[in-house]
Amino acid sequence: MDGHSAIDYPLLAREVHHHLISSFALQLWDIVITLQSEIQHIWPKPWNSFFKWLYLFLRYFSLATQIFHQFAVPYLNSGKASKSSCFSWYVYTALIAQFQTTAVEIILAVRVYALFNRSRRVAVILGSQMTLEYIILVIVVGGYFHRIPSIPYCILSKPPYQIIYHAIAVVATQSTLLGLALIKHILARRAGWGRAPLVSLLIRDGTATYFIICVIFFCIGSFCELRDERTVIMFFWLISIISSCSICNVWQLMKNL
């Protein structure tokens, strides 16, 4: 009996489906309870506002992907999906996760950039780290995704452990964002304006976002290191949680611009 035949794929597929539905329900619930605030704060903004489009991406592109998953995942677990379809799914999950993460990083980076009086050095540091995330992702996708074993339940294929390197890069970027905010907070306190609303807001939101993203990517890294077939579960939750957390950050950012 080989390793694949010893795994109860139907059971794992049902478990993944439960998480798929739950993460979708969380996002729908978040949309319902924040719709009134969205109408008040986002809809009146001009259509040429970058942050309005960033909000719409985080809100409705994320929702569209979750709806797409409700149809794609059953097909990919049906045993009828081709190898190319499975590979496309692997690439798709990596890119969508990165796009979501970058959107959050942009929100926090703009705040840090403003705190440092639009310092070019800060912009270069943060831009370089975000670019490095994409470079590592391209290397991992191009060098290792084609080696993922092909199985009938391709949604449950074991991910390459090299994804850990990308997770480390994401956490490093978040650490830089939080670290710069804390440095500015310390300097501001010494100057007597450490309790300014923008500084306090950045510290609060930056710290919360840091721990949320660290937990998510720690779980992703752990699943990959253990070569767990259920790693895709974290992808579904990443979309819902990052979308929900980022919406409030966009509101606060637009109020303070």
Coordinates of N, CA and C in Angstrom, one line a residue:
M1 N 0.9 -1.2 0.0 CA 0.0 0.0 0.0 C 0.9 1.2 0.0
D2 N 0.7 2.2 -1.0 CA 1.5 3.4 -1.0 C 0.9 4.4 -0.1
G3 N 1.7 5.6 -0.1 CA 1.3 6.6 0.8 C -0.1 7.2 0.5
H4 N -0.3 7.3 -0.8 CA -1.6 8.0 -1.2 C -2.8 7.1 -0.9
S5 N -2.7 5.8 -1.0 CA -3.8 4.9 -0.8 C -4.1 4.8 0.7
A6 N -3.1 5.2 1.6 CA -3.4 5.1 3.0 C -4.1 6.3 3.5
I7 N -4.3 7.3 2.7 CA -4.9 8.6 3.1 C -6.4 8.5 2.8
D8 N -7.2 8.9 3.7 CA -8.6 8.9 3.5 C -9.0 10.3 2.8
Y9 N -8.8 10.3 1.5 CA -9.1 11.6 0.8 C -10.5 12.0 0.8
P10 N -11.5 11.2 0.7 CA -12.9 11.6 0.9 C -13.2 12.4 2.2
L11 N -12.6 11.8 3.3 CA -12.8 12.5 4.6 C -12.1 13.8 4.6
L12 N -10.9 13.9 4.1 CA -10.1 15.2 4.0 C -10.9 16.2 3.1
A13 N -11.4 15.7 2.0 CA -12.2 16.6 1.1 C -13.4 17.2 1.8
R14 N -14.1 16.4 2.6 CA -15.2 16.9 3.4 C -14.8 18.0 4.4
E15 N -13.7 17.7 5.0 CA -13.2 18.7 6.0 C -12.8 20.0 5.3
V16 N -12.2 19.9 4.2 CA -11.8 21.1 3.4 C -13.1 21.9 3.0
H17 N -14.1 21.1 2.6 CA -15.3 21.7 2.1 C -16.0 22.5 3.3
H18 N -15.9 22.0 4.5 CA -16.5 22.6 5.6 C -15.8 24.0 5.9
H19 N -14.5 24.0 5.8 CA -13.7 25.2 5.9 C -14.0 26.2 4.8
L20 N -14.2 25.7 3.6 CA -14.6 26.5 2.5 C -15.9 27.3 2.7
I21 N -16.9 26.5 3.2 CA -18.2 27.2 3.4 C -18.1 28.1 4.6
S22 N -17.3 27.8 5.6 CA -17.2 28.6 6.8 C -16.5 29.9 6.5
S23 N -15.5 29.9 5.8 CA -14.7 31.1 5.4 C -15.6 32.0 4.5
F24 N -16.4 31.4 3.7 CA -17.3 32.2 2.8 C -18.4 32.8 3.7
A25 N -18.9 32.1 4.6 CA -19.9 32.6 5.5 C -19.4 33.8 6.3
L26 N -18.1 33.7 6.8 CA -17.5 34.8 7.5 C -17.5 36.1 6.7
Q27 N -17.1 35.9 5.4 CA -17.0 37.1 4.6 C -18.3 37.7 4.3
L28 N -19.3 36.9 4.1 CA -20.7 37.4 3.8 C -21.2 38.1 5.1
W29 N -21.0 37.6 6.2 CA -21.4 38.2 7.5 C -20.7 39.6 7.6
D30 N -19.4 39.6 7.3 CA -18.7 40.9 7.5 C -19.2 41.9 6.5
I31 N -19.6 41.5 5.3 CA -20.2 42.5 4.3 C -21.5 43.0 4.8
V32 N -22.3 42.2 5.4 CA -23.6 42.6 5.9 C -23.5 43.6 7.0
I33 N -22.6 43.3 8.0 CA -22.6 44.2 9.1 C -21.8 45.5 8.9
T34 N -21.1 45.6 7.8 CA -20.3 46.8 7.5 C -20.8 47.5 6.2
L35 N -21.9 47.1 5.7 CA -22.4 47.7 4.4 C -22.8 49.1 4.7
Q36 N -23.4 49.5 5.8 CA -23.9 50.8 6.0 C -22.7 51.8 6.1
S37 N -21.6 51.3 6.8 CA -20.4 52.1 6.9 C -19.7 52.3 5.5
E38 N -19.8 51.3 4.7 CA -19.3 51.3 3.3 C -20.0 52.4 2.5
I39 N -21.3 52.4 2.6 CA -22.1 53.4 1.9 C -21.8 54.8 2.3
Q40 N -21.5 55.0 3.6 CA -21.3 56.3 4.1 C -19.9 56.8 3.8
H41 N -18.9 55.9 3.9 CA -17.5 56.3 3.8 C -16.8 56.1 2.5
I42 N -17.3 55.1 1.7 CA -16.6 54.6 0.5 C -17.3 55.1 -0.7
W43 N -18.6 54.9 -0.8 CA -19.3 55.2 -2.0 C -19.2 56.7 -2.4
P44 N -19.2 57.7 -1.5 CA -19.1 59.1 -1.9 C -17.7 59.4 -2.5
K45 N -16.7 58.6 -2.3 CA -15.3 59.0 -2.7 C -15.3 58.9 -4.3
P46 N -14.5 59.8 -4.9 CA -14.4 59.9 -6.3 C -13.8 58.6 -6.9
W47 N -14.2 58.3 -8.1 CA -13.7 57.0 -8.7 C -12.2 57.0 -9.1
N48 N -11.6 58.2 -9.1 CA -10.2 58.2 -9.3 C -9.4 58.0 -8.1
S49 N -10.0 57.8 -6.9 CA -9.3 57.5 -5.7 C -8.7 56.1 -5.7
F50 N -7.4 56.1 -5.5 CA -6.7 54.8 -5.5 C -7.2 53.9 -4.4
F51 N -7.5 54.5 -3.2 CA -7.8 53.7 -2.0 C -9.3 53.2 -2.1
K52 N -10.1 53.9 -2.9 CA -11.4 53.4 -3.1 C -11.3 52.1 -3.9
W53 N -10.5 52.1 -5.0 CA -10.3 50.9 -5.8 C -9.6 49.8 -4.9
L54 N -8.7 50.2 -4.0 CA -8.1 49.2 -3.2 C -9.2 48.5 -2.3
Y55 N -10.1 49.4 -1.8 CA -11.2 48.8 -0.9 C -12.0 47.9 -1.7
L56 N -12.4 48.3 -2.9 CA -13.3 47.4 -3.8 C -12.6 46.1 -4.1
F57 N -11.3 46.2 -4.3 CA -10.5 44.9 -4.5 C -10.6 44.0 -3.3
L58 N -10.3 44.6 -2.2 CA -10.3 43.8 -0.9 C -11.7 43.2 -0.6
R59 N -12.7 44.0 -0.9 CA -14.1 43.6 -0.6 C -14.7 42.7 -1.6
Y60 N -14.7 43.1 -2.9 CA -15.5 42.4 -3.9 C -14.7 41.5 -4.8
F61 N -13.5 41.7 -5.0 CA -12.7 40.7 -5.6 C -12.5 39.5 -4.8
S62 N -12.3 39.7 -3.5 CA -12.2 38.6 -2.5 C -13.5 37.8 -2.5
L63 N -14.7 38.6 -2.5 CA -16.0 37.9 -2.5 C -16.1 37.1 -3.8
A64 N -15.7 37.6 -4.9 CA -15.8 36.9 -6.2 C -15.0 35.6 -6.2
T65 N -13.8 35.7 -5.6 CA -12.9 34.5 -5.5 C -13.6 33.4 -4.6
Q66 N -14.2 33.8 -3.5 CA -14.9 32.9 -2.7 C -16.1 32.2 -3.4
I67 N -16.8 33.0 -4.1 CA -17.9 32.4 -4.9 C -17.4 31.4 -5.9
F68 N -16.3 31.8 -6.6 CA -15.7 30.9 -7.6 C -15.2 29.6 -7.0
H69 N -14.7 29.7 -5.7 CA -14.3 28.5 -5.1 C -15.4 27.5 -4.8
Q70 N -16.6 28.0 -4.6 CA -17.7 27.1 -4.3 C -18.0 26.1 -5.5
F71 N -17.6 26.5 -6.7 CA -17.8 25.7 -7.9 C -16.5 25.0 -8.3
A72 N -15.3 25.7 -8.1 CA -14.1 25.1 -8.5 C -13.6 23.9 -7.6
V73 N -13.8 24.1 -6.3 CA -13.2 23.1 -5.4 C -13.9 21.7 -5.6
P74 N -15.3 21.7 -5.7 CA -15.9 20.3 -6.0 C -15.4 19.7 -7.3
Y75 N -15.2 20.5 -8.3 CA -14.7 20.0 -9.6 C -13.3 19.4 -9.4
L76 N -12.4 20.2 -8.7 CA -11.1 19.7 -8.6 C -10.9 18.5 -7.7
N77 N -12.0 18.3 -6.9 CA -12.0 17.1 -6.0 C -12.8 15.9 -6.6
S78 N -13.3 16.1 -7.8 CA -14.2 15.1 -8.4 C -13.4 14.0 -9.1
G79 N -12.1 14.2 -9.3 CA -11.3 13.2 -10.0 C -11.4 13.4 -11.5
K80 N -12.1 14.4 -12.0 CA -12.2 14.7 -13.4 C -11.3 15.8 -13.9
A81 N -10.7 16.5 -13.0 CA -9.8 17.6 -13.3 C -8.5 17.1 -14.0
S82 N -8.1 17.8 -15.0 CA -6.9 17.4 -15.7 C -5.7 17.9 -14.9
K83 N -4.5 17.4 -15.2 CA -3.3 17.8 -14.5 C -3.0 19.3 -14.7
S84 N -3.3 19.8 -15.9 CA -3.1 21.2 -16.2 C -4.0 22.1 -15.4
S85 N -5.3 21.6 -15.2 CA -6.2 22.3 -14.3 C -5.7 22.4 -12.9
C86 N -5.2 21.3 -12.4 CA -4.7 21.2 -11.1 C -3.5 22.2 -10.9
F87 N -2.6 22.2 -11.9 CA -1.4 23.1 -11.8 C -1.9 24.5 -11.8
S88 N -2.9 24.8 -12.7 CA -3.4 26.2 -12.7 C -4.0 26.6 -11.4
W89 N -4.6 25.7 -10.7 CA -5.2 26.0 -9.4 C -4.0 26.3 -8.4
Y90 N -2.9 25.6 -8.4 CA -1.8 25.8 -7.5 C -1.3 27.2 -7.7
V91 N -1.1 27.6 -9.0 CA -0.6 28.9 -9.3 C -1.5 30.0 -8.9
Y92 N -2.8 29.7 -9.2 CA -3.9 30.7 -8.8 C -3.9 31.0 -7.3
T93 N -3.8 29.9 -6.5 CA -3.8 30.1 -5.0 C -2.6 31.0 -4.6
A94 N -1.5 30.7 -5.1 CA -0.3 31.4 -4.8 C -0.4 32.9 -5.1
L95 N -0.9 33.2 -6.3 CA -1.0 34.6 -6.8 C -2.1 35.4 -6.0
I96 N -3.2 34.7 -5.8 CA -4.3 35.4 -5.0 C -3.9 35.7 -3.6
A97 N -3.2 34.8 -3.0 CA -2.8 35.0 -1.6 C -1.8 36.1 -1.6
Q98 N -0.9 36.2 -2.6 CA 0.1 37.3 -2.6 C -0.6 38.6 -2.9
F99 N -1.5 38.7 -3.8 CA -2.2 39.9 -4.1 C -3.0 40.5 -2.8
Q100 N -3.6 39.6 -2.1 CA -4.3 40.0 -0.9 C -3.3 40.5 0.2
T101 N -2.2 39.8 0.3 CA -1.2 40.3 1.3 C -0.6 41.6 0.9
T102 N -0.3 41.8 -0.4 CA 0.3 43.1 -0.9 C -0.7 44.2 -0.6
A103 N -2.0 44.0 -0.8 CA -3.0 45.0 -0.6 C -2.9 45.5 0.9
V104 N -2.8 44.6 1.8 CA -2.7 44.9 3.2 C -1.4 45.7 3.5
E105 N -0.3 45.3 2.9 CA 1.0 45.9 3.0 C 1.0 47.3 2.5
I106 N 0.3 47.6 1.4 CA 0.2 48.9 0.8 C -0.5 49.9 1.8
I107 N -1.6 49.4 2.4 CA -2.3 50.2 3.4 C -1.4 50.7 4.5
L108 N -0.7 49.7 5.1 CA 0.2 50.0 6.2 C 1.4 50.8 5.8
A109 N 1.9 50.5 4.6 CA 3.1 51.2 4.1 C 2.8 52.7 3.8
V110 N 1.6 53.0 3.3 CA 1.3 54.4 3.1 C 1.3 55.2 4.4
R111 N 0.8 54.5 5.5 CA 0.7 55.2 6.8 C 2.2 55.4 7.3
V112 N 3.0 54.4 7.2 CA 4.4 54.5 7.7 C 5.1 55.6 6.8
Y113 N 4.9 55.6 5.5 CA 5.5 56.5 4.6 C 5.1 58.0 5.0
A114 N 3.9 58.2 5.4 CA 3.4 59.5 5.8 C 4.0 59.9 7.1
L115 N 4.2 58.9 8.0 CA 4.7 59.3 9.3 C 6.2 59.7 9.2
F116 N 6.9 59.1 8.2 CA 8.3 59.5 8.0 C 8.5 60.6 7.0
N117 N 7.4 61.4 6.9 CA 7.4 62.6 6.0 C 7.8 62.2 4.6
R118 N 7.3 61.2 4.1 CA 7.5 60.7 2.7 C 9.0 60.5 2.4
S119 N 9.6 59.8 3.3 CA 11.0 59.5 3.2 C 11.3 58.6 2.0
R120 N 12.2 58.9 1.2 CA 12.5 58.1 0.0 C 13.1 56.8 0.5
R121 N 13.9 56.9 1.5 CA 14.6 55.7 2.1 C 13.6 54.7 2.6
V122 N 12.6 55.2 3.3 CA 11.6 54.2 3.8 C 10.8 53.6 2.6
A123 N 10.5 54.4 1.6 CA 9.8 53.9 0.4 C 10.6 52.8 -0.3
V124 N 11.9 53.0 -0.4 CA 12.8 52.0 -1.1 C 12.9 50.8 -0.3
I125 N 13.0 50.9 1.1 CA 13.1 49.7 1.9 C 11.8 48.8 1.8
L126 N 10.7 49.5 2.0 CA 9.4 48.8 1.9 C 9.1 48.2 0.5
G127 N 9.4 49.0 -0.5 CA 9.2 48.6 -1.9 C 10.1 47.4 -2.2
S128 N 11.3 47.4 -1.7 CA 12.2 46.3 -2.0 C 11.8 45.0 -1.3
Q129 N 11.2 45.1 -0.1 CA 10.8 43.9 0.6 C 9.5 43.3 -0.1
M130 N 8.6 44.2 -0.6 CA 7.4 43.7 -1.3 C 7.8 43.1 -2.6
T131 N 8.8 43.7 -3.3 CA 9.3 43.1 -4.5 C 9.9 41.7 -4.3
L132 N 10.7 41.6 -3.2 CA 11.3 40.4 -2.9 C 10.3 39.2 -2.7
E133 N 9.2 39.6 -2.1 CA 8.1 38.6 -1.9 C 7.7 38.0 -3.3
Y134 N 7.6 38.8 -4.3 CA 7.2 38.3 -5.6 C 8.3 37.5 -6.2
I135 N 9.5 38.0 -6.0 CA 10.6 37.2 -6.6 C 10.7 35.8 -6.0
I136 N 10.6 35.7 -4.7 CA 10.6 34.4 -4.1 C 9.4 33.6 -4.6
L137 N 8.3 34.2 -4.7 CA 7.1 33.5 -5.1 C 7.3 32.9 -6.5
V138 N 7.8 33.7 -7.4 CA 8.0 33.3 -8.8 C 9.0 32.1 -8.8
I139 N 10.1 32.2 -8.0 CA 11.0 31.1 -7.9 C 10.4 29.8 -7.4
V140 N 9.6 29.9 -6.4 CA 8.9 28.7 -5.8 C 7.9 28.1 -6.8
V141 N 7.1 29.0 -7.4 CA 6.1 28.5 -8.4 C 6.8 27.9 -9.6
G142 N 7.8 28.6 -10.2 CA 8.4 28.1 -11.4 C 9.3 26.9 -11.1
G143 N 9.9 26.8 -9.9 CA 10.9 25.7 -9.7 C 10.3 24.5 -9.0
Y144 N 9.2 24.6 -8.3 CA 8.7 23.5 -7.5 C 7.3 23.1 -7.7
F145 N 6.4 24.0 -8.2 CA 5.0 23.7 -8.3 C 4.8 22.5 -9.3
H146 N 5.6 22.4 -10.4 CA 5.4 21.4 -11.3 C 5.7 20.0 -10.8
R147 N 6.4 20.0 -9.6 CA 6.8 18.7 -9.0 C 5.7 18.2 -8.0
I148 N 4.6 19.0 -7.8 CA 3.5 18.6 -6.9 C 2.9 17.3 -7.5
P149 N 2.8 16.2 -6.7 CA 2.2 15.0 -7.2 C 0.8 15.1 -7.7
S150 N 0.5 14.4 -8.8 CA -0.9 14.5 -9.4 C -1.7 13.4 -8.7
I151 N -2.8 13.8 -8.1 CA -3.7 12.8 -7.5 C -5.2 13.2 -7.9
P152 N -6.1 12.3 -7.8 CA -7.5 12.6 -8.2 C -8.1 13.8 -7.4
Y153 N -7.8 13.9 -6.1 CA -8.2 15.0 -5.3 C -7.1 16.0 -5.3
C154 N -7.0 16.8 -6.4 CA -5.8 17.6 -6.5 C -5.8 18.8 -5.6
I155 N -7.0 19.1 -5.1 CA -7.1 20.2 -4.1 C -6.3 19.8 -2.8
L156 N -6.1 18.5 -2.7 CA -5.4 18.0 -1.5 C -4.0 17.6 -1.7
S157 N -3.4 18.0 -2.8 CA -2.0 17.7 -3.1 C -1.1 18.3 -2.1
K158 N 0.0 17.6 -1.7 CA 0.9 18.2 -0.7 C 1.7 19.3 -1.3
P159 N 1.7 20.5 -0.6 CA 2.4 21.6 -1.2 C 3.9 21.5 -1.0
P160 N 4.7 22.1 -1.8 CA 6.2 22.1 -1.6 C 6.6 22.9 -0.4
Y161 N 7.5 22.3 0.4 CA 7.9 23.0 1.7 C 8.6 24.3 1.4
Q162 N 9.1 24.5 0.2 CA 9.8 25.8 -0.1 C 8.9 27.0 0.0
I163 N 7.6 26.8 0.1 CA 6.7 28.0 0.3 C 7.0 28.7 1.7
I164 N 7.6 27.9 2.6 CA 8.1 28.5 3.8 C 8.9 29.7 3.6
Y165 N 9.8 29.7 2.6 CA 10.6 30.9 2.3 C 9.8 32.1 2.0
H166 N 8.7 31.9 1.3 CA 7.9 33.0 0.9 C 7.2 33.5 2.2
A167 N 6.7 32.6 3.0 CA 6.1 33.0 4.3 C 7.0 33.8 5.2
I168 N 8.3 33.4 5.2 CA 9.3 34.2 6.0 C 9.4 35.6 5.4
A169 N 9.4 35.7 4.1 CA 9.5 37.1 3.5 C 8.4 38.0 3.8
V170 N 7.2 37.4 3.8 CA 6.0 38.2 4.2 C 6.1 38.6 5.6
V171 N 6.4 37.7 6.5 CA 6.6 38.1 8.0 C 7.7 39.2 8.1
A172 N 8.7 39.1 7.4 CA 9.8 40.1 7.4 C 9.3 41.4 7.0
T173 N 8.5 41.5 6.0 CA 7.9 42.8 5.6 C 7.0 43.4 6.7
Q174 N 6.2 42.5 7.2 CA 5.3 43.0 8.3 C 6.1 43.4 9.5
S175 N 7.2 42.8 9.8 CA 8.0 43.1 10.9 C 8.7 44.5 10.7
T176 N 9.1 44.8 9.4 CA 9.6 46.1 9.1 C 8.6 47.2 9.3
L177 N 7.4 46.9 8.8 CA 6.3 47.9 8.9 C 6.0 48.2 10.4
L178 N 5.9 47.2 11.2 CA 5.6 47.4 12.6 C 6.8 48.1 13.3
G179 N 8.0 47.6 12.9 CA 9.2 48.2 13.5 C 9.4 49.6 13.3
L180 N 9.1 50.1 12.0 CA 9.2 51.5 11.7 C 8.2 52.3 12.4
A181 N 7.0 51.7 12.5 CA 5.9 52.4 13.3 C 6.3 52.6 14.7
L182 N 6.9 51.6 15.3 CA 7.3 51.6 16.7 C 8.4 52.6 16.9
I183 N 9.3 52.7 16.0 CA 10.4 53.7 16.1 C 9.9 55.1 16.1
K184 N 9.0 55.3 15.1 CA 8.4 56.6 15.1 C 7.6 57.0 16.3
H185 N 6.9 56.0 16.9 CA 6.2 56.2 18.1 C 7.1 56.6 19.2
I186 N 8.2 55.9 19.4 CA 9.2 56.2 20.4 C 9.7 57.6 20.3
L187 N 10.1 58.0 19.0 CA 10.6 59.3 18.7 C 9.5 60.4 19.0
A188 N 8.3 60.0 18.7 CA 7.2 61.0 18.9 C 6.9 61.2 20.3
R189 N 7.0 60.2 21.1 CA 6.8 60.3 22.6 C 7.9 61.2 23.2
R190 N 9.1 61.1 22.7 CA 10.2 61.9 23.2 C 10.0 63.4 22.8
A191 N 9.3 63.5 21.6 CA 9.1 64.9 21.2 C 7.8 65.5 21.8
G192 N 7.0 64.6 22.5 CA 5.9 65.1 23.2 C 4.6 65.0 22.4
W193 N 4.6 64.3 21.2 CA 3.3 64.1 20.5 C 3.1 62.6 20.2
G194 N 3.6 61.8 21.0 CA 3.4 60.3 20.8 C 2.0 59.8 20.9
R195 N 1.1 60.7 21.5 CA -0.3 60.3 21.6 C -1.1 60.9 20.5
A196 N -0.5 61.4 19.5 CA -1.3 61.9 18.3 C -2.1 60.8 17.7
P197 N -3.4 61.1 17.3 CA -4.3 60.1 16.8 C -3.7 59.2 15.7
L198 N -3.0 59.8 14.7 CA -2.5 59.0 13.6 C -1.4 58.0 14.1
V199 N -0.6 58.5 15.0 CA 0.5 57.6 15.5 C -0.1 56.4 16.3
S200 N -1.1 56.8 17.2 CA -1.7 55.7 18.0 C -2.5 54.8 17.1
L201 N -3.2 55.3 16.1 CA -3.9 54.4 15.2 C -3.0 53.5 14.5
L202 N -1.9 54.0 14.0 CA -1.0 53.2 13.2 C -0.4 52.0 14.1
I203 N -0.1 52.4 15.3 CA 0.5 51.4 16.2 C -0.6 50.3 16.5
R204 N -1.8 50.7 16.8 CA -2.9 49.8 17.1 C -3.2 48.8 15.9
D205 N -3.4 49.5 14.7 CA -3.8 48.7 13.6 C -2.6 47.8 13.1
G206 N -1.4 48.5 13.1 CA -0.2 47.7 12.7 C 0.1 46.5 13.5
T207 N -0.1 46.7 14.8 CA 0.2 45.5 15.7 C -0.8 44.4 15.5
A208 N -2.1 44.8 15.4 CA -3.2 43.8 15.2 C -2.9 43.1 13.9
T209 N -2.7 43.8 12.8 CA -2.5 43.2 11.5 C -1.2 42.3 11.5
Y210 N -0.2 42.8 12.2 CA 1.1 42.0 12.2 C 0.8 40.6 12.8
F211 N 0.1 40.6 14.0 CA -0.1 39.3 14.6 C -1.1 38.4 13.8
I212 N -2.1 39.0 13.2 CA -3.0 38.2 12.4 C -2.3 37.6 11.2
I213 N -1.5 38.4 10.5 CA -0.8 37.8 9.3 C 0.3 36.8 9.7
C214 N 1.0 37.1 10.8 CA 2.0 36.2 11.3 C 1.4 34.8 11.7
V215 N 0.2 34.9 12.3 CA -0.4 33.6 12.7 C -0.8 32.8 11.4
I216 N -1.4 33.6 10.4 CA -1.8 32.9 9.2 C -0.6 32.3 8.5
F217 N 0.4 33.0 8.3 CA 1.6 32.5 7.6 C 2.4 31.5 8.4
F218 N 2.3 31.6 9.7 CA 2.9 30.5 10.5 C 2.2 29.2 10.3
C219 N 0.9 29.3 10.3 CA 0.1 28.1 10.0 C 0.3 27.5 8.6
I220 N 0.4 28.4 7.6 CA 0.7 28.0 6.2 C 2.1 27.3 6.2
G221 N 3.1 27.9 6.9 CA 4.4 27.3 6.9 C 4.4 26.0 7.6
S222 N 3.7 25.9 8.7 CA 3.6 24.6 9.4 C 3.0 23.5 8.6
F223 N 1.9 23.9 7.9 CA 1.2 22.9 7.0 C 2.2 22.4 5.9
C224 N 2.9 23.4 5.3 CA 3.9 23.0 4.3 C 5.0 22.2 4.8
E225 N 5.6 22.5 6.0 CA 6.7 21.8 6.5 C 6.2 20.3 6.9
L226 N 5.0 20.2 7.3 CA 4.5 18.9 7.6 C 3.9 18.1 6.4
R227 N 3.9 18.8 5.2 CA 3.4 18.3 4.0 C 2.0 17.8 4.2
D228 N 1.2 18.7 4.8 CA -0.2 18.3 5.1 C -1.1 18.6 3.9
E229 N -2.0 17.6 3.6 CA -2.8 17.8 2.4 C -3.9 18.8 2.6
R230 N -4.1 19.3 3.8 CA -5.2 20.3 4.1 C -4.6 21.8 4.1
T231 N -3.5 22.0 3.5 CA -2.9 23.3 3.5 C -3.9 24.3 2.9
V232 N -4.6 23.9 1.9 CA -5.5 24.8 1.2 C -6.6 25.4 2.1
I233 N -6.8 24.8 3.2 CA -7.7 25.4 4.2 C -7.3 26.8 4.6
M234 N -6.0 27.0 4.8 CA -5.4 28.3 5.2 C -5.6 29.3 4.1
F235 N -5.6 28.9 2.8 CA -5.9 29.8 1.7 C -7.3 30.4 1.8
F236 N -8.3 29.6 2.1 CA -9.6 30.0 2.2 C -9.8 31.0 3.3
W237 N -9.2 30.7 4.4 CA -9.3 31.6 5.6 C -8.5 32.9 5.4
L238 N -7.4 32.8 4.7 CA -6.6 34.0 4.5 C -7.4 35.0 3.7
I239 N -8.1 34.6 2.7 CA -8.9 35.5 1.9 C -9.9 36.2 2.7
S240 N -10.7 35.5 3.5 CA -11.7 36.1 4.3 C -11.2 37.0 5.5
I241 N -10.2 36.5 6.2 CA -9.7 37.2 7.3 C -8.9 38.5 6.9
I242 N -8.1 38.4 5.9 CA -7.4 39.6 5.4 C -8.3 40.6 4.9
S243 N -9.3 40.1 4.1 CA -10.3 41.1 3.6 C -11.0 41.8 4.7
S244 N -11.5 41.1 5.7 CA -12.2 41.7 6.8 C -11.4 42.7 7.6
C245 N -10.2 42.3 7.9 CA -9.3 43.1 8.7 C -8.9 44.4 7.9
S246 N -8.7 44.2 6.6 CA -8.1 45.3 5.8 C -9.2 46.4 5.6
I247 N -10.5 46.0 5.6 CA -11.5 47.0 5.3 C -11.5 48.1 6.3
C248 N -11.4 47.8 7.6 CA -11.3 48.9 8.6 C -10.1 49.7 8.4
N249 N -9.0 49.1 8.0 CA -7.7 49.9 7.8 C -7.9 50.9 6.7
V250 N -8.6 50.5 5.6 CA -8.8 51.4 4.5 C -9.7 52.6 4.9
W251 N -10.7 52.3 5.7 CA -11.6 53.4 6.2 C -10.8 54.4 7.0
Q252 N -10.0 53.9 7.9 CA -9.2 54.8 8.8 C -8.2 55.6 7.9
L253 N -7.6 54.9 7.0 CA -6.6 55.6 6.1 C -7.3 56.7 5.3
M254 N -8.4 56.4 4.7 CA -9.1 57.5 3.9 C -9.5 58.6 4.8
K255 N -9.9 58.4 6.0 CA -10.2 59.5 6.9 C -9.1 60.4 7.3
N256 N -7.8 59.8 7.2 CA -6.7 60.6 7.7 C -5.8 61.1 6.5
L257 N -6.3 60.9 5.3 CA -5.5 61.4 4.2 C -5.8 62.9 4.0

